[in-house]
CSV table of C-alpha atoms in Angstrom, one decimal:
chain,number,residue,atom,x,y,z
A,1,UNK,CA,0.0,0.0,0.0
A,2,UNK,CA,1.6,3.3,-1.1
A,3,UNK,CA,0.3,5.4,1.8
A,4,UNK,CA,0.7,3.0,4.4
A,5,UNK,CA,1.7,4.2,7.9
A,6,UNK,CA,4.5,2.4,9.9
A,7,UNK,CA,1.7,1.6,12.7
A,8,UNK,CA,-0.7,0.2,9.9
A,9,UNK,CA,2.0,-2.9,8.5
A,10,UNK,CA,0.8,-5.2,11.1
A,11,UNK,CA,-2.6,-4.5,9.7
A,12,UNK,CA,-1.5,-5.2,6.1
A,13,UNK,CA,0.7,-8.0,6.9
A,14,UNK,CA,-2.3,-9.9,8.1
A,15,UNK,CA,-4.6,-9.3,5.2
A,16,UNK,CA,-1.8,-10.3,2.9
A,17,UNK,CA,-1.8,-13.2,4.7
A,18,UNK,CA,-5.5,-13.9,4.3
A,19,UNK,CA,-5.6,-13.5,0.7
A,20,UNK,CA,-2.6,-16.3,0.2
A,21,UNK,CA,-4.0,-18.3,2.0
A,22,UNK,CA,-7.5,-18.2,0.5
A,23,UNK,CA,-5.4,-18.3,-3.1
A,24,UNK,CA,-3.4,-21.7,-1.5
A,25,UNK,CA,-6.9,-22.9,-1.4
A,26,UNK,CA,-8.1,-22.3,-4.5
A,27,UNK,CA,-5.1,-23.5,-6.0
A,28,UNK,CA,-4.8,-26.7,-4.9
A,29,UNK,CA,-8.8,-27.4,-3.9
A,30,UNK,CA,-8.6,-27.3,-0.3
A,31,UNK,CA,-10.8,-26.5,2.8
A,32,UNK,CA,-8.8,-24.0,4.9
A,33,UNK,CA,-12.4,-22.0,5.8
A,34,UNK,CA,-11.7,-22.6,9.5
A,35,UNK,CA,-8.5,-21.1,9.7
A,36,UNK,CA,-9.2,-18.1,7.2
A,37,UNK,CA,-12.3,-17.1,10.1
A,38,UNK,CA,-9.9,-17.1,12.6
A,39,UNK,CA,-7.2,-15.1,10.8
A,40,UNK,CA,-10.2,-12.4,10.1
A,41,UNK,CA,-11.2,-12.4,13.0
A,42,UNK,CA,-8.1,-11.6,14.4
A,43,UNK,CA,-7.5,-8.9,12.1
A,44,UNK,CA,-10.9,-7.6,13.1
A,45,UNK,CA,-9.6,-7.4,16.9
A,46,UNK,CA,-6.4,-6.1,15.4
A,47,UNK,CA,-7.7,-3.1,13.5
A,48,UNK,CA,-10.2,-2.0,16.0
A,49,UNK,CA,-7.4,-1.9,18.9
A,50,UNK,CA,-5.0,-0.2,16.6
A,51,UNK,CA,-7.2,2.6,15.7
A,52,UNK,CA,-8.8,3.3,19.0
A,53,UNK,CA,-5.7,3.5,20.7
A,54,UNK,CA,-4.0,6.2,18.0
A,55,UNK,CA,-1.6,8.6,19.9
A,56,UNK,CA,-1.8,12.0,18.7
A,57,UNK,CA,1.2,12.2,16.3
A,58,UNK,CA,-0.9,8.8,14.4
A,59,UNK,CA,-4.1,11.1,14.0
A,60,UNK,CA,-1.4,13.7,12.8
A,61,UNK,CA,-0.2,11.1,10.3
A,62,UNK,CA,-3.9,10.3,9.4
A,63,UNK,CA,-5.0,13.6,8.4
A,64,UNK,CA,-1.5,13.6,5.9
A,65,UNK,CA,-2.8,11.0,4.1
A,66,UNK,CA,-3.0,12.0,0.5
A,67,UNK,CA,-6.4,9.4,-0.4
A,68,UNK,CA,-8.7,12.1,2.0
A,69,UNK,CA,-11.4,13.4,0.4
A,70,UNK,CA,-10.3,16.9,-1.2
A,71,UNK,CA,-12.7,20.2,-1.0
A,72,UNK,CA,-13.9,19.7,-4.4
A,73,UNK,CA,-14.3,16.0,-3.8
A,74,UNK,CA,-17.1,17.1,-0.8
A,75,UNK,CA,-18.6,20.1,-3.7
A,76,UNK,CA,-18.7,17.2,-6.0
A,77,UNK,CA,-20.7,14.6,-3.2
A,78,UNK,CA,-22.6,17.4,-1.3
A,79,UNK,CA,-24.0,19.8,-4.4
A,80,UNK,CA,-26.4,18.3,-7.2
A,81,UNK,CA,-24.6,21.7,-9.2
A,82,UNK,CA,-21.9,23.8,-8.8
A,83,UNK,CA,-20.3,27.0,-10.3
A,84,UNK,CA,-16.8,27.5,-9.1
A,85,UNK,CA,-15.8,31.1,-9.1
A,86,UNK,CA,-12.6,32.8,-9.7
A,87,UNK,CA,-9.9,35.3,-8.6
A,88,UNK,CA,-10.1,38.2,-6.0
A,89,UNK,CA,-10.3,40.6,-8.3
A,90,UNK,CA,-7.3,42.0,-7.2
A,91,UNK,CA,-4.3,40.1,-8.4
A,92,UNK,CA,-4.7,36.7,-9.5
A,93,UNK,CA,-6.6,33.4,-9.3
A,94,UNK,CA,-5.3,31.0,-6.6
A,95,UNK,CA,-5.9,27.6,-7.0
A,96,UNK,CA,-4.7,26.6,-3.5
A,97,UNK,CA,-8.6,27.8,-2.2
A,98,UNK,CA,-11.4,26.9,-4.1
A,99,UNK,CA,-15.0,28.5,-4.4
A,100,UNK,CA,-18.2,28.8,-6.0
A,101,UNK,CA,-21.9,28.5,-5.4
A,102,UNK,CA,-23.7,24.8,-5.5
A,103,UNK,CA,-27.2,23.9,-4.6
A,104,UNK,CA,-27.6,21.6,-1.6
A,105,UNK,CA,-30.8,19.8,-0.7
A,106,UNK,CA,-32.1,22.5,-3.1
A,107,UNK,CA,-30.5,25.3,-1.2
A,108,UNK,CA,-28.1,27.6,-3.0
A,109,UNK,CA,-24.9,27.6,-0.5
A,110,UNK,CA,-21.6,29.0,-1.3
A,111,UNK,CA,-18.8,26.5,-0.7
A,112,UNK,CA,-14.9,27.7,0.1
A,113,UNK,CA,-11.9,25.7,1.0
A,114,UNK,CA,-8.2,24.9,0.7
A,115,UNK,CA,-7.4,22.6,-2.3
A,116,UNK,CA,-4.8,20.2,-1.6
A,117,UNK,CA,-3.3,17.8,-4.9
A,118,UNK,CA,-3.6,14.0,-5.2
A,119,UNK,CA,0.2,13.7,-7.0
A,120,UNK,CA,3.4,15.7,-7.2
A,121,UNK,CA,2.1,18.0,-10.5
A,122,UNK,CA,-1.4,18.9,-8.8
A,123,UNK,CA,0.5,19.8,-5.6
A,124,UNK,CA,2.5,22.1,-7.2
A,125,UNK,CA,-0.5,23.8,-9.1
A,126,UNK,CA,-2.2,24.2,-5.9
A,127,UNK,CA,0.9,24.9,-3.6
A,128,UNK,CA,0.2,21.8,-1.7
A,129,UNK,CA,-3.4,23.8,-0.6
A,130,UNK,CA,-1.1,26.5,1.4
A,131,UNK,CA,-2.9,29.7,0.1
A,132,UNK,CA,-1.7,33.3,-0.5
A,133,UNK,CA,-3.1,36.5,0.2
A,134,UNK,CA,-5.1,36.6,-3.2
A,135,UNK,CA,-6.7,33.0,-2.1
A,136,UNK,CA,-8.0,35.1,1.2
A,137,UNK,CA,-9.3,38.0,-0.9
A,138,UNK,CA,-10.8,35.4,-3.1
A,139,UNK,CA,-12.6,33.6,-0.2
A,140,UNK,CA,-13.7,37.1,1.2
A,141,UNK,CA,-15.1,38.2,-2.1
A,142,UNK,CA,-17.6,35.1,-2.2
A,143,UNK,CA,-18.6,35.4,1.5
A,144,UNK,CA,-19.6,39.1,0.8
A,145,UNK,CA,-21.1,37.8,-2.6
A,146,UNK,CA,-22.8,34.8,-0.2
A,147,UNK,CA,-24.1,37.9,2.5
A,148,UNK,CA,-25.6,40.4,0.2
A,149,UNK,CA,-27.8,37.3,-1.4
A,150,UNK,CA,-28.6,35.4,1.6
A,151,UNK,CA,-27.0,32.5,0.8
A,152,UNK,CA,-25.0,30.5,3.8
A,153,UNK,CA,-21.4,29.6,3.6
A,154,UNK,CA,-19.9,25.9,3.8
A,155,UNK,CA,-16.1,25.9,4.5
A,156,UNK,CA,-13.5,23.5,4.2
A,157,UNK,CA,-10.3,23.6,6.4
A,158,UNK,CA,-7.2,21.4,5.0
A,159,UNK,CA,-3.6,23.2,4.7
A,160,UNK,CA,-0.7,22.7,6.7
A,161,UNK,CA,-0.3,26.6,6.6
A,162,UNK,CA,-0.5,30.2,5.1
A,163,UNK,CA,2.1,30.2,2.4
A,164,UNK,CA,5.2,32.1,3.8
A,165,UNK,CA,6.6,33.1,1.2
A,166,UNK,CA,8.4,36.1,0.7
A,167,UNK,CA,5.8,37.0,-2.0
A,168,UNK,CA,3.2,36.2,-0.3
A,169,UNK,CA,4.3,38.9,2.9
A,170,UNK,CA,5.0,41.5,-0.1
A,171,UNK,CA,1.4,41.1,-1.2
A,172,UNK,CA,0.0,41.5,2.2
A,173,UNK,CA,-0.4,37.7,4.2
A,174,UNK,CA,-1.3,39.0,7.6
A,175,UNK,CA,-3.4,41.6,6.8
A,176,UNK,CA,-5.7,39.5,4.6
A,177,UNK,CA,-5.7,36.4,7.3
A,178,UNK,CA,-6.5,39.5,9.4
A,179,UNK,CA,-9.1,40.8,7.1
A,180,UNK,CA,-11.1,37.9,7.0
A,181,UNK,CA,-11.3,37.2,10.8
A,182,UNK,CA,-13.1,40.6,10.8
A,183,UNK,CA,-15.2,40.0,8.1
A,184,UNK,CA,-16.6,36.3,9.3
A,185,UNK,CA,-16.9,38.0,12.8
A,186,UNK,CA,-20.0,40.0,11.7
A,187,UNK,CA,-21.0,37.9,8.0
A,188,UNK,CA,-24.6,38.8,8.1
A,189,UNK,CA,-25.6,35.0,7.3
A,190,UNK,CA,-25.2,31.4,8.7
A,191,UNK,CA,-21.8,30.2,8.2
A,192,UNK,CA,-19.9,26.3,9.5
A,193,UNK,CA,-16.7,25.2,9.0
A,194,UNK,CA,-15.3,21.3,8.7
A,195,UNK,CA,-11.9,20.6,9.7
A,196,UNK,CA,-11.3,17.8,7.1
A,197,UNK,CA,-7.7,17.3,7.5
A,198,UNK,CA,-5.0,19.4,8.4
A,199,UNK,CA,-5.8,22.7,10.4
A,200,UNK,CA,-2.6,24.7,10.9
A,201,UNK,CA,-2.4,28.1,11.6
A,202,UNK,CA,-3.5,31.3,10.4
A,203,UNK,CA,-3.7,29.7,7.3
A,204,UNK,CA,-6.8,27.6,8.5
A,205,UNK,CA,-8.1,30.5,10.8
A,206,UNK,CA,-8.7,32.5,7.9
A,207,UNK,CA,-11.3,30.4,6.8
A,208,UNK,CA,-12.6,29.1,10.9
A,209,UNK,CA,-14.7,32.2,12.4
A,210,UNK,CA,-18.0,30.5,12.0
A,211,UNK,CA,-21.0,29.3,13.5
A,212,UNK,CA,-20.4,25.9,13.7
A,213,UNK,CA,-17.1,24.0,14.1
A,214,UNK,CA,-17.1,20.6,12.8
A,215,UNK,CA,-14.0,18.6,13.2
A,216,UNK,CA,-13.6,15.0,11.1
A,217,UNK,CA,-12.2,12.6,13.9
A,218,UNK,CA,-8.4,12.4,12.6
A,219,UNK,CA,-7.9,15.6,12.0
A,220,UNK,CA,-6.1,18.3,13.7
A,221,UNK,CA,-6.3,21.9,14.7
A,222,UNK,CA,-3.7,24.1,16.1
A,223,UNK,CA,-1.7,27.9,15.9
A,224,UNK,CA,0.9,25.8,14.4
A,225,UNK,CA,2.4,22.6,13.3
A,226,UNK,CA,3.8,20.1,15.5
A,227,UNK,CA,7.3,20.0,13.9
A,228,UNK,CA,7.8,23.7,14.3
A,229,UNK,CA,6.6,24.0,17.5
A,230,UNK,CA,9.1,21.2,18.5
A,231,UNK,CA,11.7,23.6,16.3
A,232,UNK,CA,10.6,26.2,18.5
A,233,UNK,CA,10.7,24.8,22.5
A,234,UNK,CA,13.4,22.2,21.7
A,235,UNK,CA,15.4,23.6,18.8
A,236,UNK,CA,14.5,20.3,17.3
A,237,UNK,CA,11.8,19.8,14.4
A,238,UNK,CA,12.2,16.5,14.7
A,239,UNK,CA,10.6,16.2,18.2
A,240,UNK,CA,7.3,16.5,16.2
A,241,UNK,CA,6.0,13.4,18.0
A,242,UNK,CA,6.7,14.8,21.6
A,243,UNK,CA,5.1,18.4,20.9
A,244,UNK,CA,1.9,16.1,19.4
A,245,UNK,CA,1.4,14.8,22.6
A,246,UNK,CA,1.7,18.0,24.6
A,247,UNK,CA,-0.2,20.6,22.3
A,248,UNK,CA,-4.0,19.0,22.6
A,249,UNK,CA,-4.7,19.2,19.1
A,250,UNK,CA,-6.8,16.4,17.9
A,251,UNK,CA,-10.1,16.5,17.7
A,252,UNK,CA,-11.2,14.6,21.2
A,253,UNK,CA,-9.1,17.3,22.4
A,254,UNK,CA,-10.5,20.5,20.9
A,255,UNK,CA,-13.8,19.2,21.7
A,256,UNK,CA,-12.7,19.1,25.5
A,257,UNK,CA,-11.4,22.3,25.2
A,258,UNK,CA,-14.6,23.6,23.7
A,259,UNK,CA,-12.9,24.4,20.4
A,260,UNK,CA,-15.0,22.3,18.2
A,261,UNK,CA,-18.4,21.8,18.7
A,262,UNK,CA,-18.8,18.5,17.1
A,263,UNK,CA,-16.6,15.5,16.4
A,264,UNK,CA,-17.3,14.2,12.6
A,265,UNK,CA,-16.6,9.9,12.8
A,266,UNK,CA,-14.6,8.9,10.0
A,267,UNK,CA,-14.5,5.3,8.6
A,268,UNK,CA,-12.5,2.7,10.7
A,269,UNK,CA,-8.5,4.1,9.7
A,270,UNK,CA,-9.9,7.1,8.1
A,271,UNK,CA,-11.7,9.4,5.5
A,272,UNK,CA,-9.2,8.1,3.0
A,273,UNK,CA,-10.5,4.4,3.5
A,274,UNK,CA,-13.7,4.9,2.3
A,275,UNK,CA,-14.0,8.8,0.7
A,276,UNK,CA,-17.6,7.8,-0.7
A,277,UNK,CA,-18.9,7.3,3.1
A,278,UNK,CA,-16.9,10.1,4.5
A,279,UNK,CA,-18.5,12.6,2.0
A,280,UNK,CA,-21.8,11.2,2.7
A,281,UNK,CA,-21.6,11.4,6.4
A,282,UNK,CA,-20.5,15.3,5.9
A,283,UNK,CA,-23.4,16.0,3.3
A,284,UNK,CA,-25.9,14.4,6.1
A,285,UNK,CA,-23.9,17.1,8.6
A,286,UNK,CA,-24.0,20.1,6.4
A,287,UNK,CA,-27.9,19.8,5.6
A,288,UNK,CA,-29.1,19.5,9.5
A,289,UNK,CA,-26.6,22.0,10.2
A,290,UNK,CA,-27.8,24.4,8.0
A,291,UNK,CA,-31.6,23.9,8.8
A,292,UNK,CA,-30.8,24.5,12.5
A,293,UNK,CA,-29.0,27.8,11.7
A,294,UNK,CA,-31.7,29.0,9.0
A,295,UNK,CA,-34.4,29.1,12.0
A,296,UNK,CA,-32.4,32.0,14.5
A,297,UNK,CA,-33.3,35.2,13.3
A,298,UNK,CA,-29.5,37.1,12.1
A,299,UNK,CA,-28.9,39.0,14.9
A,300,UNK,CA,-29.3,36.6,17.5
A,301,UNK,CA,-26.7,34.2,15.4
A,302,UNK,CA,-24.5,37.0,15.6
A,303,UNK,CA,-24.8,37.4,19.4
A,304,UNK,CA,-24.2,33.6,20.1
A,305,UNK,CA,-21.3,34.0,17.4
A,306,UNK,CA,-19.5,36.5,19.3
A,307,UNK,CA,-19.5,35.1,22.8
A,308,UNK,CA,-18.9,31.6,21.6
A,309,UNK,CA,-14.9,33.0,20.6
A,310,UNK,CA,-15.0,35.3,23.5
A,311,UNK,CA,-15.7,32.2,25.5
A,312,UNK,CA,-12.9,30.2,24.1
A,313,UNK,CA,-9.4,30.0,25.8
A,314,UNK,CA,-10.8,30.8,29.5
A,315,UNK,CA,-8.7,29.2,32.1
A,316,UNK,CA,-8.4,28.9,36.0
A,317,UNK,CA,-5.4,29.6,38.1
A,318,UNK,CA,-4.5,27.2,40.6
């Protein structure tokens, strides 16, 4: 398996061993049914206590996994149509955020997101889904476009990062992150965010103030990375593992923290196991989600939007 994670070769070792076995007996006409039950069995105790005892840097790993279900991969299983729009009217198109306007359950919604690649090319046309200012200016120009017509906003968080790029500071970075935390603060309509894979940064903020936090059960979500936070405290990006463990930023823990408001389930191992089911489970999410927020008049969505962030990061001294 090309994406296979070091934790998950007992995993594949054992099916491979199932499907010799049950070729040995084809092969030569023999009954080996007994044995093959047991062996599945066994990897059904195997894979369930490997994935419910993941340590943070293995949901870290998860969320990496290049197979996860893509922003336009959700457009294309949530919306029965979709218009993707383009450029912030500013400076250029960026294809590491994507956005449009799609109809789901027969409600026009627009949709933004990072874009991540599926191969080396695709990654390099979207920047491996780490945006620059113009991506920002792109995403606020469609929730402005989303406010004025009434239409709620779906985003999709997935980059390791604003790009930092000397260009990308040149052209403004900050200020557009900046920008947009402002602008979502008081968007004038009902707005949810899923964190579908990687959440790092500023460069997942800018696209977080909303409503409703959703966060798929692998991912993560954090002010930065775990490898450069270990370059930071221990002068050692390689302590990536250690600073996992000590930063609380996997979704059981942003939901203690009352970060998130909802844990997403992803299919046993992850989204990238089965992307139909994962898409479907988020298109079931987006559509309650929605109908709850569509019945609070504006203002009062706005209220309980302000004090849910001025609620966040209270703590007790002991």
């Amino acid at each position: 398996m090309p994406n296979e994670l070091e934790f998950e070769k007992p995993i594949t070792e054992l099916k491979n061993k199932i499907q010799e076995l049950k070729g040995f007996m084809e092969k030569n006409g023999l009954d080996l049914s007994g044995e093959v039950r047991k062996l599945e069995e066994h990897l059904q105790a195997l894979t369930e206590d490997t994935y419910s005892q993941l340590t943070p840097w293995q949901r870290v790993q998860i969320a990496r996994q290049s197979g996860r279900p893509t922003t336009l991969d959700y457009i294309k299983g949530v919306c029965s149509e979709f218009i993707e729009l383009h450029g912030d009217r500013n400076f250029r198109d960026d294809p590491s955020i994507v956005g449009g306007v799609g109809l789901i359950d027969g409600r026009p919604v627009t949709i933004i997101g990072h874009q991540k690649g599926r191969d080396t090319k695709e990654n390099i046309h979207r920047n491996f889904g780490m945006a620059h200012p113009e991506g920002y200016r792109k995403a606020l120009r469609l929730m402005r476009q989303a406010e004025k017509f009434g239409r709620p906003v779906v985003f999709f968080i997935d980059t390791a990062g604003a790009y930092p790029g000397m260009s990308a500071e040149e052209r403004g970075q900050s200020e557009a992150i900046a920008r947009n935390l402002i602008e979502m603060a008081g968007l004038r309509t009902p707005t949810i965010c899923f964190v579908t894979g990687e959440g790092g940064s500023g460069g997942a903020l800018g696209l977080g103030i909303t409503d409703r936090i959703y966060v798929l059960q692998y991912a993560w979500y954090s002010v930065i990375a775990p490898e450069s936070a270990a370059a930071i405290l221990w002068k050692d990006s390689s302590q990536g593992t250690r600073a996992a463990e000590v930063m609380r930023i996997t979704g059981p823990d942003l939901i203690d923290l009352g970060v998130a408001d909802e844990l997403i389930p992803e299919p046993q191992g992850g989204a990238q196991k089965d992307p139909a089911a994962m898409v479907e489970t988020v298109r079931k999410k987006i559509i309650d989600s929605l109908r709850e927020l569509a019945k609070k008049p504006i203002d009062e969505l706005l209220t309980e939007r302000y004090d849910k962030y001025r609620d966040m990061g209270e703590y007790v001294e002991r």
